[in-house]
Amino acid sequence: MSFKIAPVEHLKDFCKEAFIKMGWEEGEALLASEVLVSADLRGIDSHGVARLDGYHRLWAKGRINSKAKPKVIRESASTATIDGDAGIGLVVAPFAMDIAIKKAKEAGTGWVTVKNSNHFGIAGHHAMMASKEKLIGMAMTNASPLVSPTFSTDRMLGTNPIAVAIPAKSYPDFVGDFATTTAANGKLEILQRKSEEAPLGWVQDKEGNPSRDPNEVKAGGALLPLGGDREHGSHKGFILGSWVDIFSGVLSQANFGPWVPPFVSFLDPPAKPVGEGIGHFLGAMDINAFQERDEFLENMDKWIKAFKEAKPIHEDQKVVIPGEPELEFENERLENGIPILDKVMVNLMLLKDELGIKREIF
Amino acid sequence: MSFKIAPVEHLKDFCKEAFIKMGWEEGEALLASEVLVSADLRGIDSHGVARLDGYHRLWAKGRINSKAKPKVIRESASTATIDGDAGIGLVVAPFAMDIAIKKAKEAGTGWVTVKNSNHFGIAGHHAMMASKEKLIGMAMTNASPLVSPTFSTDRMLGTNPIAVAIPAKSYPDFVGDFATTTAANGKLEILQRKSEEAPLGWVQDKEGNPSRDPNEVKAGGALLPLGGDREHGSHKGFILGSWVDIFSGVLSQANFGPWVPPFVSFLDPPAKPVGEGIGHFLGAMDINAFQERDEFLENMDKWIKAFKEAKPIHEDQKVVIPGEPELEFENERLENGIPILDKVMVNLMLLKDELGIKREIF
């Protein structure tokens, strides 16, 4: 796989200009580019600048509104419901998370459900908005249906990720951020590029047979809930994906289940939507509402230390604290830049021409 | 496996008398027996009256306090922290959930973390306290360490269950209630009794090798996080178990991780505890805080109907809505009684003698 290294700031500036060209205000364009590039920084390349083209296509089709003004349509001391006004999740989710954090500081916790939004990038970014302020953060979103429930061939759920970000005192934040499927779609794309087979338990074919073909989802098959099959707990992965869908979609009056509109612009949204756009659910908890924050942070250090020191099975292994690998990526890429696959670069260059972007990436 | 059928009310009365003999007040004894028997009713036999003997042994060792007075030690508009006073989780968790529900009605949501408690029975019971009032309920607890994180041989986490209960309009509540391991310990016990092998991905031996022996955990091995191995997403199961441990244990100042005291009375608690007892985390969300409740309940009906009608892989299968099988058990057992294995009955009869219980089960 051939690639070139792009300096982080150049990449951000490029994305920012792209969003401005599509009509976003400068502040929003900056935020969207930062959220997008944060995925590349953390090594989640599938959710970073590789998606800029996808957002552009949806915008060109009028399915993302660059003039959106997200607003609170209902609230209580610890909750809010937001209408994202068909805006981009990269901007709408931070708007919602700011409100969750504000409510948490006032009422102990803050929980915000969002309808009428679009894809929000990596869930971890939004959860970490809270942990950076030493609060606990959570983020979920529903997504285009690519996942079959246990025992079915129908694609009823998205990969519906959950992120939980928890601060510690001396150690980096605990940041769990995971698709509620055995493997995220991005993992399949990597296998497709390498022409390699997938482990059993990742996908099924359109008849519901276990399959190793990473192209199965494109051929009418489906991703599988975490667990893979019933014997290995796929009914639990199904609960997780459903939970995300209900909190993000049903609770906000967004679309849910099989009605969630597709991210790809060449597929039309369902003719009879059950809500508006896609949905997110964001939460923040003020640790001080439960105990003295410093004691909690010290105990988190104790927790992380104990798990890091747990005896490995093999000498060359160790327990990986969630968020640790992503932070290593971030530190390395902040210094050395972000590798951009040639295939992604071609799309960025086409976009450069199409939108008349002046910034150079290299 | 030989068993006898016990009438539900007899079983409850028997347990209630047992708790009274151990010193609980009548109201608490009634509650504890109802929570315990609710597990048998819902088909989770491992967490029901089969555990009465275990609670008794812990009480006899002074590790469960029948005179406990759980109290709120810190609170905010949407949160509370509870000291369970070394009480029994079967009573402490409903006490905490009542507070979560009250806060939800006042502030939109209520979130309660609990320290200094003991095992609380089935998580689903507590989450359903909220859904029975048409709120959304959640319940988690940490538990004795039997689970190794991905890449380790050390037992660092419990089976740490999560329950989410969500009401619908015409359909029964959506009730997801699952251990964050591939399989709960109760599933292994069933295989042990039948002398059958476990699927790969459930347990590892004490060196960390994959194993099919359901006795592995007793021999120093470990249960595995949901996913089973890294390739199948066990790092996600590890995140789930950790999340439960941190919300239940670290946030409440209970014990956490490898320090959680064992449920079995023949194992001593760790010599240097990092907190008090075990911890729970309970939550309730008032749907009206997010949208009109009736519209939500109607959309939940639409959600459940769509999933029930999803095309099955095989004609004799269908998508199982979480909570549906447990409700079928409950309806059947309410009518016909609860099967009690001879082995469990022997323990109950010994307890009857030891405590001088007058009630007959049959």
XYZ file of C-alpha atoms in Angstrom:
724
model
C 0.000 0.000 0.000
C 1.685 3.170 -1.186
C 1.274 6.370 0.826
C 2.729 9.803 1.490
C 3.145 11.557 4.826
C 1.126 14.751 5.264
C 1.930 17.346 7.936
C -0.938 17.496 10.437
C -1.520 21.239 10.125
C -1.591 21.126 6.337
C -4.190 18.399 6.445
C -6.341 20.350 8.898
C -6.060 23.524 6.844
C -7.001 21.625 3.714
C -10.108 20.125 5.344
C -11.028 23.449 6.880
C -10.886 25.145 3.497
C -12.964 22.342 1.989
C -15.669 22.859 4.612
C -15.565 26.635 4.088
C -15.948 26.131 0.337
C -19.035 24.042 1.070
C -20.504 26.895 3.078
C -19.604 26.263 6.713
C -18.637 29.255 8.852
C -14.954 29.468 9.675
C -15.294 28.350 13.317
C -17.402 25.357 12.366
C -15.078 24.465 9.496
C -12.146 24.529 11.923
C -13.983 22.310 14.418
C -15.086 19.821 11.740
C -11.532 19.568 10.389
C -10.124 19.044 13.872
C -12.579 16.259 14.689
C -11.940 14.622 11.315
C -8.156 14.778 11.586
C -8.294 13.589 15.224
C -9.323 10.200 13.808
C -6.222 10.066 11.580
C -4.068 11.212 14.474
C -5.375 8.393 16.668
C -4.806 5.772 13.963
C -8.487 5.334 13.027
C -7.751 6.163 9.384
C -11.135 4.897 8.171
C -12.888 7.743 10.025
C -10.518 10.582 9.135
C -9.770 12.581 5.994
C -10.585 9.457 3.966
C -14.204 10.413 4.658
C -13.993 14.050 3.544
C -15.052 12.991 0.061
C -18.068 11.120 1.485
C -19.210 14.169 3.444
C -18.769 16.262 0.295
C -20.950 13.928 -1.762
C -23.711 13.997 0.849
C -23.479 17.786 0.954
C -23.651 17.940 -2.862
C -26.847 15.880 -2.717
C -28.348 18.266 -0.173
C -28.309 15.660 2.595
C -25.911 17.626 4.816
C -26.748 21.254 5.550
C -23.688 23.493 5.908
C -25.904 26.334 7.173
C -27.394 24.209 9.957
C -28.150 25.829 13.297
C -28.452 23.000 15.828
C -30.756 23.892 18.686
C -32.055 22.578 21.986
C -35.707 21.589 21.535
C -36.336 20.159 25.009
C -34.407 20.111 28.264
C -34.398 19.336 31.962
C -31.811 19.885 34.701
C -29.709 16.921 33.521
C -30.904 16.370 29.931
C -31.365 17.983 26.555
C -32.723 16.977 23.169
C -31.136 18.577 20.133
C -32.328 19.032 16.584
C -29.145 18.975 14.498
C -30.886 20.762 11.586
C -29.384 18.217 9.147
C -25.924 19.499 10.053
C -22.699 17.529 10.063
C -22.121 15.307 13.104
C -18.532 16.571 13.324
C -20.005 19.915 14.468
C -23.358 18.855 15.942
C -21.884 16.291 18.375
C -19.399 18.739 19.979
C -22.276 21.254 20.277
C -24.265 18.571 22.125
C -21.316 17.501 24.260
C -20.718 21.087 25.386
C -24.280 21.104 26.705
C -23.823 17.716 28.415
C -20.684 19.034 30.142
C -22.427 22.246 31.221
C -25.368 20.282 32.651
C -22.982 17.893 34.427
C -21.303 20.827 36.156
C -24.692 22.127 37.288
C -26.722 18.972 37.998
C -24.076 16.264 38.479
C -24.603 14.647 35.083
C -25.673 15.752 31.606
C -27.243 13.534 28.915
C -28.016 14.779 25.442
C -29.818 12.964 22.671
C -29.533 14.322 19.131
C -31.724 13.845 16.063
C -31.412 15.113 12.505
C -27.639 14.810 12.404
C -25.106 13.060 10.178
C -22.028 10.955 10.876
C -19.964 12.362 13.734
C -16.483 10.918 13.111
C -14.891 8.986 15.965
C -17.005 8.580 19.086
C -13.886 8.769 21.254
C -13.259 12.398 20.310
C -16.563 13.524 21.777
C -16.265 11.426 24.944
C -12.774 12.866 25.467
C -14.147 16.415 25.436
C -15.374 15.523 28.934
C -12.327 13.586 30.151
C -10.052 16.494 29.118
C -11.956 18.519 31.713
C -11.639 15.669 34.241
C -15.255 14.602 33.819
C -16.371 11.183 32.632
C -17.595 11.272 29.031
C -19.720 8.960 26.903
C -20.687 9.053 23.238
C -22.760 6.772 21.016
C -24.263 7.067 17.551
C -26.419 4.967 15.346
C -25.364 4.428 11.744
C -26.331 2.939 8.378
C -27.690 -0.601 8.782
C -24.981 -3.147 7.927
C -25.396 -5.529 10.876
C -27.798 -8.474 11.210
C -29.235 -9.426 14.583
C -28.499 -12.974 15.729
C -30.564 -15.491 13.664
C -31.466 -13.038 10.876
C -30.250 -12.136 7.379
C -31.736 -8.627 7.433
C -29.432 -5.676 8.052
C -31.093 -3.912 10.944
C -28.389 -2.021 12.869
C -25.281 0.053 12.224
C -21.902 -0.680 13.727
C -23.227 1.634 16.478
C -20.103 2.559 18.448
C -19.829 3.325 22.155
C -17.074 5.472 23.651
C -16.335 5.901 27.356
C -13.592 8.306 28.452
C -12.481 8.320 32.080
C -9.700 10.537 33.428
C -6.873 9.381 35.711
C -4.325 11.378 37.699
C -0.891 10.500 36.263
C -1.858 8.062 33.518
C -3.502 9.078 30.251
C -7.311 8.873 30.160
C -8.972 5.468 29.879
C -10.677 5.759 26.466
C -12.728 2.793 25.294
C -14.107 3.392 21.794
C -15.509 0.419 19.936
C -18.002 -0.663 17.307
C -20.565 -3.042 18.818
C -19.763 -5.578 16.067
C -17.012 -8.208 16.147
C -15.034 -5.988 13.799
C -15.662 -2.519 12.414
C -16.173 -2.041 8.683
C -12.751 -0.370 8.438
C -11.112 -3.674 9.418
C -12.856 -5.384 6.488
C -11.663 -2.666 4.113
C -8.071 -3.355 5.157
C -8.535 -7.063 4.343
C -10.166 -6.184 1.019
C -7.164 -4.084 0.033
C -4.773 -6.880 1.013
C -6.988 -9.595 -0.569
C -6.945 -11.489 2.717
C -9.671 -13.530 4.395
C -11.567 -12.445 7.487
C -11.742 -14.621 10.607
C -15.034 -16.474 11.026
C -17.426 -14.486 13.191
C -16.939 -11.147 11.460
C -19.429 -11.460 8.582
C -22.124 -13.672 7.140
C -23.249 -14.032 3.515
C -26.682 -12.954 2.320
C -28.156 -16.344 3.242
C -26.780 -15.994 6.754
C -23.962 -18.525 6.393
C -20.694 -17.822 8.205
C -18.198 -16.408 5.703
C -14.524 -15.412 5.496
C -15.000 -13.136 2.480
C -14.307 -9.499 3.460
C -16.406 -8.362 0.456
C -19.505 -10.079 1.828
C -21.191 -6.903 3.077
C -21.047 -5.380 -0.424
C -22.640 -8.568 -1.774
C -25.727 -8.356 0.442
C -24.234 -10.062 3.490
C -23.862 -8.458 6.903
C -21.482 -7.612 9.702
C -22.114 -9.582 12.897
C -22.782 -8.290 16.416
C -19.889 -8.580 18.900
C -19.659 -12.258 19.809
C -20.109 -13.394 16.197
C -22.561 -16.231 16.806
C -25.055 -17.206 19.500
C -22.673 -19.673 21.131
C -20.079 -16.924 21.544
C -22.498 -14.275 22.808
C -23.673 -12.451 19.652
C -26.987 -11.866 21.442
C -24.988 -9.624 23.800
C -23.495 -7.686 20.891
C -27.043 -7.370 19.574
C -28.155 -5.897 22.923
C -25.277 -3.396 22.772
C -26.075 -2.297 19.215
C -29.785 -2.044 20.063
C -29.089 -0.008 23.172
C -27.050 2.495 21.133
C -29.778 2.632 18.485
C -32.552 3.267 21.015
C -30.663 5.902 23.044
C -29.418 7.667 19.880
C -32.326 7.136 17.515
C -35.591 6.365 19.290
C -35.006 8.690 22.252
C -34.148 11.647 19.986
C -36.790 10.979 17.270
C -34.091 10.403 14.671
C -34.344 7.393 12.367
C -33.555 4.060 13.958
C -32.893 0.425 13.072
C -33.286 -0.350 9.358
C -34.523 3.194 8.658
C -31.194 4.931 9.405
C -30.147 6.689 6.176
C -26.979 5.384 4.476
C -23.706 7.319 4.681
C -22.915 6.636 1.042
C -24.514 9.165 -1.297
C -25.269 6.641 -4.048
C -27.836 4.899 -1.834
C -31.043 6.808 -1.199
C -32.453 7.221 2.316
C -35.530 5.060 3.085
C -38.645 6.389 1.346
C -40.661 6.411 4.580
C -38.375 7.650 7.350
C -39.464 7.116 10.963
C -37.574 10.168 12.198
C -35.073 12.795 11.134
C -31.475 12.037 10.105
C -29.288 9.889 12.295
C -29.045 10.119 16.079
C -26.360 10.455 18.736
C -26.338 10.151 22.510
C -23.750 11.997 24.590
C -23.170 12.070 28.304
C -20.950 13.681 30.916
C -20.653 12.946 34.624
C -19.045 15.282 37.139
C -16.899 13.060 39.351
C -17.241 15.531 42.224
C -20.964 14.779 42.296
C -20.102 11.211 43.396
C -16.907 11.632 45.454
C -13.844 13.870 45.855
C -12.401 13.999 42.369
C -8.778 13.720 43.480
C -9.431 10.468 45.312
C -11.155 9.082 42.240
C -8.246 10.082 40.001
C -5.778 8.437 42.386
C -7.831 5.244 42.403
C -7.950 5.309 38.599
C -4.145 5.402 38.670
C -4.220 2.387 40.988
C -6.681 0.636 38.641
C -4.603 1.307 35.528
C -1.334 0.339 37.234
C -2.802 -2.987 38.404
C -4.029 -3.858 34.909
C -0.784 -2.769 33.228
C 1.116 -5.025 35.634
C -1.184 -8.039 35.169
C 0.829 -11.114 34.191
C 0.986 -11.509 30.407
C 0.363 -14.841 28.671
C 3.435 -14.375 26.479
C 6.528 -12.390 27.369
C 6.101 -10.038 24.429
C 2.492 -9.156 25.348
C 0.880 -6.940 27.929
C -2.605 -5.836 28.905
C -3.549 -2.893 26.717
C -5.288 -0.083 28.583
C -8.055 1.258 26.320
C -6.872 4.476 24.667
C -3.178 3.692 25.062
C -2.502 2.550 21.477
C -4.446 5.498 20.069
C -2.426 7.904 22.213
C 0.822 6.366 20.960
C -0.388 6.925 17.407
C -1.303 10.490 18.253
C 2.079 11.320 19.768
C 3.927 9.754 16.857
C 1.781 11.339 14.158
C 1.754 14.777 15.773
C 5.513 14.679 15.424
C 5.940 12.911 12.103
C 2.739 13.585 10.190
C -0.091 11.432 8.918
C 0.310 8.754 6.242
C -2.240 9.225 3.455
C -2.856 6.287 1.130
C -2.466 7.108 -2.567
C -6.083 6.095 -3.106
C -7.243 8.596 -0.488
C -4.912 11.246 -1.885
C -6.441 10.878 -5.363
C -9.875 11.612 -3.883
C -8.537 14.606 -1.974
C -6.948 15.968 -5.152
C -10.194 15.552 -7.107
C -11.959 17.390 -4.301
C -9.303 20.117 -4.445
C -10.117 20.696 -8.104
C -13.849 20.441 -7.669
C -14.082 22.867 -4.738
C -11.199 25.092 -5.865
C -9.218 24.568 -2.671
C -5.998 26.619 -2.647
C -4.180 24.876 0.226
C -1.546 22.294 -0.638
C -1.326 19.170 1.509
C 2.408 18.625 1.005
C -30.809 -33.804 36.478
C -33.522 -34.628 38.979
C -35.701 -31.844 40.340
C -39.008 -31.054 42.045
C -41.402 -28.215 41.297
C -41.861 -25.673 44.093
C -44.813 -23.269 44.231
C -43.540 -19.694 43.828
C -45.151 -18.360 46.999
C -43.798 -21.203 49.123
C -40.317 -20.529 47.850
C -40.616 -16.811 48.585
C -41.995 -17.465 52.067
C -39.174 -19.899 52.760
C -36.503 -17.400 51.696
C -38.219 -14.599 53.603
C -38.207 -16.664 56.782
C -34.543 -17.519 56.226
C -33.659 -13.832 55.967
C -35.741 -13.040 59.065
C -33.937 -15.796 60.988
C -30.657 -14.166 60.000
C -31.847 -10.878 61.442
C -33.333 -8.891 58.574
C -36.472 -6.840 59.262
C -39.632 -8.286 57.757
C -39.925 -5.730 54.919
C -36.302 -6.216 53.915
C -36.611 -9.995 54.137
C -39.644 -9.841 51.846
C -37.785 -7.654 49.342
C -34.670 -9.845 49.384
C -36.747 -12.977 48.817
C -38.632 -11.344 45.948
C -35.449 -10.247 44.191
C -33.900 -13.681 44.702
C -36.923 -15.599 43.447
C -37.303 -13.190 40.500
C -34.133 -14.778 39.118
C -35.674 -18.276 39.288
C -38.886 -16.966 37.777
C -36.986 -15.499 34.821
C -35.037 -18.716 34.246
C -31.710 -17.450 35.631
C -31.565 -20.314 38.126
C -27.905 -19.696 38.981
C -28.816 -16.358 40.610
C -31.938 -17.460 42.475
C -32.642 -19.579 45.551
C -29.580 -21.656 44.668
C -27.629 -18.743 46.136
C -29.508 -18.502 49.439
C -26.993 -20.853 51.000
C -24.099 -18.681 49.751
C -25.626 -15.537 51.257
C -26.140 -17.461 54.508
C -22.494 -18.513 54.658
C -21.304 -14.943 54.097
C -23.700 -13.755 56.807
C -22.415 -16.473 59.191
C -18.875 -15.207 58.593
C -19.946 -11.649 59.385
C -19.375 -10.476 55.824
C -23.017 -9.527 55.233
C -24.705 -7.301 57.800
C -28.415 -8.041 58.282
C -28.775 -4.908 60.409
C -27.353 -2.662 57.677
C -28.793 0.801 57.209
C -27.770 1.939 53.713
C -27.451 5.699 53.475
C -26.798 8.490 51.006
C -23.340 9.926 51.708
C -23.195 12.427 48.848
C -25.652 13.739 46.295
C -26.420 16.251 43.579
C -29.562 16.988 41.565
C -29.056 13.927 39.352
C -26.674 11.742 41.389
C -26.166 10.008 44.707
C -23.470 7.930 46.349
C -24.605 5.269 48.780
C -22.811 3.437 51.560
C -24.499 0.023 51.702
C -23.278 -0.559 55.281
C -22.157 -4.095 54.282
C -25.775 -4.987 53.604
C -27.082 -7.482 51.096
C -27.218 -6.267 47.486
C -30.714 -7.739 47.143
C -31.900 -4.943 49.457
C -29.247 -2.266 48.903
C -29.671 -2.135 45.105
C -33.461 -1.552 45.201
C -32.836 1.155 47.841
C -30.403 2.803 45.411
C -32.696 2.351 42.413
C -35.564 4.028 44.256
C -33.331 7.069 44.666
C -32.292 6.970 40.990
C -35.954 6.906 39.955
C -36.843 9.766 42.309
C -33.974 11.887 40.965
C -34.970 11.049 37.374
C -38.470 12.337 38.028
C -37.054 15.564 39.449
C -33.933 16.235 37.344
C -34.532 14.183 34.183
C -32.100 11.417 35.090
C -30.804 9.790 38.276
C -27.483 7.946 38.670
C -26.492 6.207 41.851
C -23.186 4.561 42.676
C -23.026 2.191 45.658
C -20.129 0.996 47.785
C -19.940 -1.429 50.685
C -22.559 -3.783 49.286
C -22.740 -7.479 48.448
C -24.070 -9.420 45.462
C -27.352 -7.999 44.204
C -28.932 -10.959 42.364
C -29.939 -10.350 38.745
C -29.132 -6.938 37.319
C -32.289 -7.035 35.203
C -34.544 -6.923 38.265
C -33.179 -3.549 39.336
C -33.225 -2.042 35.829
C -36.849 -3.181 35.478
C -37.844 -1.257 38.605
C -37.545 1.780 36.308
C -39.124 0.299 33.180
C -42.156 -0.823 35.203
C -42.733 2.889 35.842
C -42.154 3.653 32.139
C -38.698 5.078 32.759
C -35.500 3.695 31.235
C -33.454 1.740 33.778
C -29.857 0.602 33.966
C -27.987 -1.554 36.471
C -24.405 -2.775 36.715
C -22.312 -4.413 39.418
C -18.751 -5.506 39.824
C -18.082 -9.000 41.152
C -15.402 -11.442 42.292
C -12.463 -11.519 39.847
C -12.771 -14.559 37.548
C -12.046 -12.896 34.193
C -8.667 -12.234 32.577
C -8.122 -9.195 30.379
C -7.015 -9.941 26.811
C -3.346 -11.115 26.789
C -3.173 -11.871 30.544
C -3.471 -14.891 32.829
C -4.389 -12.857 35.921
C -8.025 -12.749 37.018
C -8.729 -9.042 37.217
C -12.468 -8.540 36.647
C -15.769 -10.129 37.560
C -18.396 -11.185 35.057
C -19.625 -7.602 35.628
C -23.139 -7.613 34.170
C -24.983 -4.752 32.515
C -28.774 -4.501 32.375
C -30.778 -2.013 30.313
C -34.576 -1.982 30.599
C -36.606 0.105 28.156
C -40.403 0.246 28.139
C -42.596 -0.046 25.038
C -46.303 0.644 24.556
C -47.913 -2.700 23.619
C -44.902 -4.997 23.689
C -43.181 -6.179 26.857
C -40.172 -4.126 28.006
C -36.882 -4.496 26.144
C -34.660 -5.980 28.889
C -31.032 -6.650 28.008
C -29.202 -8.284 30.921
C -25.835 -9.848 30.222
C -22.487 -10.743 31.734
C -19.684 -8.911 29.915
C -17.934 -12.256 29.340
C -18.515 -14.647 26.421
C -20.514 -16.830 28.805
C -21.590 -16.365 32.412
C -20.276 -18.710 35.090
C -23.733 -20.316 35.367
C -23.364 -21.603 31.789
C -20.127 -23.355 32.768
C -21.817 -24.925 35.795
C -24.464 -26.443 33.510
C -21.705 -28.000 31.345
C -19.909 -29.269 34.455
C -23.050 -31.069 35.611
C -23.543 -32.618 32.179
C -19.819 -33.427 31.789
C -19.816 -31.607 28.447
C -17.144 -29.434 26.827
C -17.363 -25.672 26.476
C -16.995 -23.938 23.099
C -13.592 -22.336 22.540
C -13.648 -18.679 23.551
C -15.363 -19.168 26.920
C -12.379 -20.004 29.144
C -8.615 -20.255 29.196
C -6.383 -22.439 31.367
C -4.040 -21.025 33.991
C -1.276 -20.598 31.398
C -3.649 -18.636 29.174
C -4.201 -21.356 26.578
C -7.640 -21.631 24.996
C -9.521 -24.494 26.682
C -12.777 -26.424 26.367
C -12.756 -27.674 29.963
C -15.683 -26.133 31.896
C -13.786 -26.810 35.161
C -10.917 -24.556 34.084
C -11.880 -21.607 36.300
C -11.735 -23.821 39.407
C -8.269 -24.971 38.326
C -6.788 -21.473 38.209
C -7.920 -20.590 34.702
C -10.225 -17.725 33.806
C -13.407 -16.713 32.046
C -12.839 -14.603 28.929
C -14.223 -11.167 28.082
C -17.039 -11.078 25.499
C -15.386 -11.720 22.133
C -13.228 -14.540 23.517
C -9.944 -13.614 21.828
C -8.391 -10.496 20.359
C -9.288 -11.436 16.797
C -12.943 -11.709 17.780
C -13.080 -8.519 19.812
C -12.209 -9.600 23.376
C -10.628 -6.159 23.854
C -14.192 -4.804 23.534
C -15.479 -7.215 26.180
C -12.572 -6.051 28.327
C -13.668 -2.417 27.859
C -17.226 -3.360 28.892
C -16.099 -5.206 32.026
C -13.744 -2.352 32.933
C -16.442 0.260 32.434
C -18.749 -1.631 34.818
C -15.917 -2.007 37.335
C -15.015 1.694 37.246
C -18.612 2.999 37.449
C -19.540 0.488 40.194
C -16.283 0.216 42.105
C -13.955 3.166 41.558
C -16.690 5.816 41.401
C -18.295 4.606 44.644
C -15.065 3.865 46.565
C -15.917 0.176 46.760
C -13.248 -2.396 45.933
C -12.438 -2.755 42.251
C -10.570 -5.000 39.825
C -8.617 -7.809 41.504
C -9.499 -6.464 44.959
C -13.227 -7.227 44.766
C -13.984 -9.677 47.612
C -15.081 -13.201 46.596
C -18.717 -14.287 46.878
C -17.737 -17.691 48.206
C -17.244 -17.681 51.960
C -14.323 -20.147 51.931
C -12.114 -17.589 50.174
C -11.016 -14.631 52.261
C -11.314 -11.068 50.987
C -8.007 -9.446 49.923
C -5.857 -8.520 52.932
C -5.421 -4.927 51.742
C -8.740 -3.760 50.311
C -8.789 -0.599 48.187
C -12.363 0.241 49.150
C -15.400 -1.130 50.939
C -17.336 -4.220 49.786
C -18.453 -4.540 46.213
C -19.995 -1.763 44.117
C -23.064 -1.206 41.953
C -24.139 1.511 39.540
C -27.813 2.182 38.879
C -29.501 4.666 36.610
C -32.938 5.866 35.589
C -33.943 8.237 32.802
C -37.298 9.954 32.571
C -38.346 9.658 28.927
C -40.439 12.823 29.232
C -37.242 14.761 29.835
C -36.193 13.925 26.250
C -39.513 13.773 24.344
C -43.222 13.045 24.798
C -43.260 9.645 26.434
C -46.170 8.299 24.416
C -44.417 8.971 21.135
C -41.327 7.202 22.423
C -43.362 4.177 23.523
C -45.035 4.011 20.115
C -41.674 4.157 18.378
C -40.387 1.396 20.660
C -43.317 -0.711 19.463
C -42.277 0.082 15.887
C -38.654 -0.838 16.718
C -39.594 -4.151 18.354
C -42.057 -5.076 15.580
C -39.420 -4.447 12.882
C -36.864 -6.642 14.649
C -39.369 -9.410 15.375
C -40.291 -9.445 11.694
C -36.679 -9.449 10.447
C -36.105 -12.342 8.041
C -34.767 -15.396 9.896
C -31.812 -17.436 8.599
C -33.688 -20.679 9.214
C -37.434 -21.129 9.190
C -37.496 -22.327 12.776
C -35.606 -19.295 14.085
C -36.513 -15.696 14.785
C -34.839 -12.609 16.173
C -35.116 -12.729 19.947
C -36.027 -9.408 21.542
C -33.983 -9.070 24.761
C -36.184 -9.931 27.735
C -38.654 -12.023 25.720
C -37.352 -15.484 26.728
C -37.125 -14.437 30.384
C -40.716 -13.192 30.300
C -41.878 -16.509 28.806
C -40.130 -18.289 31.675
C -41.779 -15.953 34.156
C -45.282 -16.492 32.813
C -44.834 -20.242 32.724
C -43.265 -20.511 36.167
C -45.741 -18.147 37.817
C -48.391 -20.607 36.735
C -46.625 -23.918 37.191
C -43.984 -23.296 39.851
C -40.216 -23.317 39.889
C -38.112 -26.438 39.291
C -35.576 -26.916 42.086
C -32.656 -29.273 41.438
C -32.227 -31.980 44.067
C -28.751 -30.652 44.799
C -30.158 -27.199 45.525
C -32.986 -28.710 47.564
C -30.495 -30.554 49.792
C -28.828 -27.238 50.592
C -32.159 -25.588 51.303
C -33.121 -28.441 53.654
C -29.806 -28.168 55.500
C -30.442 -24.447 55.831
C -33.957 -25.167 57.097
C -32.479 -27.260 59.902
C -29.671 -24.875 60.674
C -31.835 -21.754 60.865
C -34.918 -23.505 62.279
C -37.158 -22.424 59.378
C -40.747 -23.577 59.837
C -42.049 -23.051 56.284
C -42.261 -26.060 53.996
C -41.319 -25.601 50.343
C -43.670 -28.290 49.011
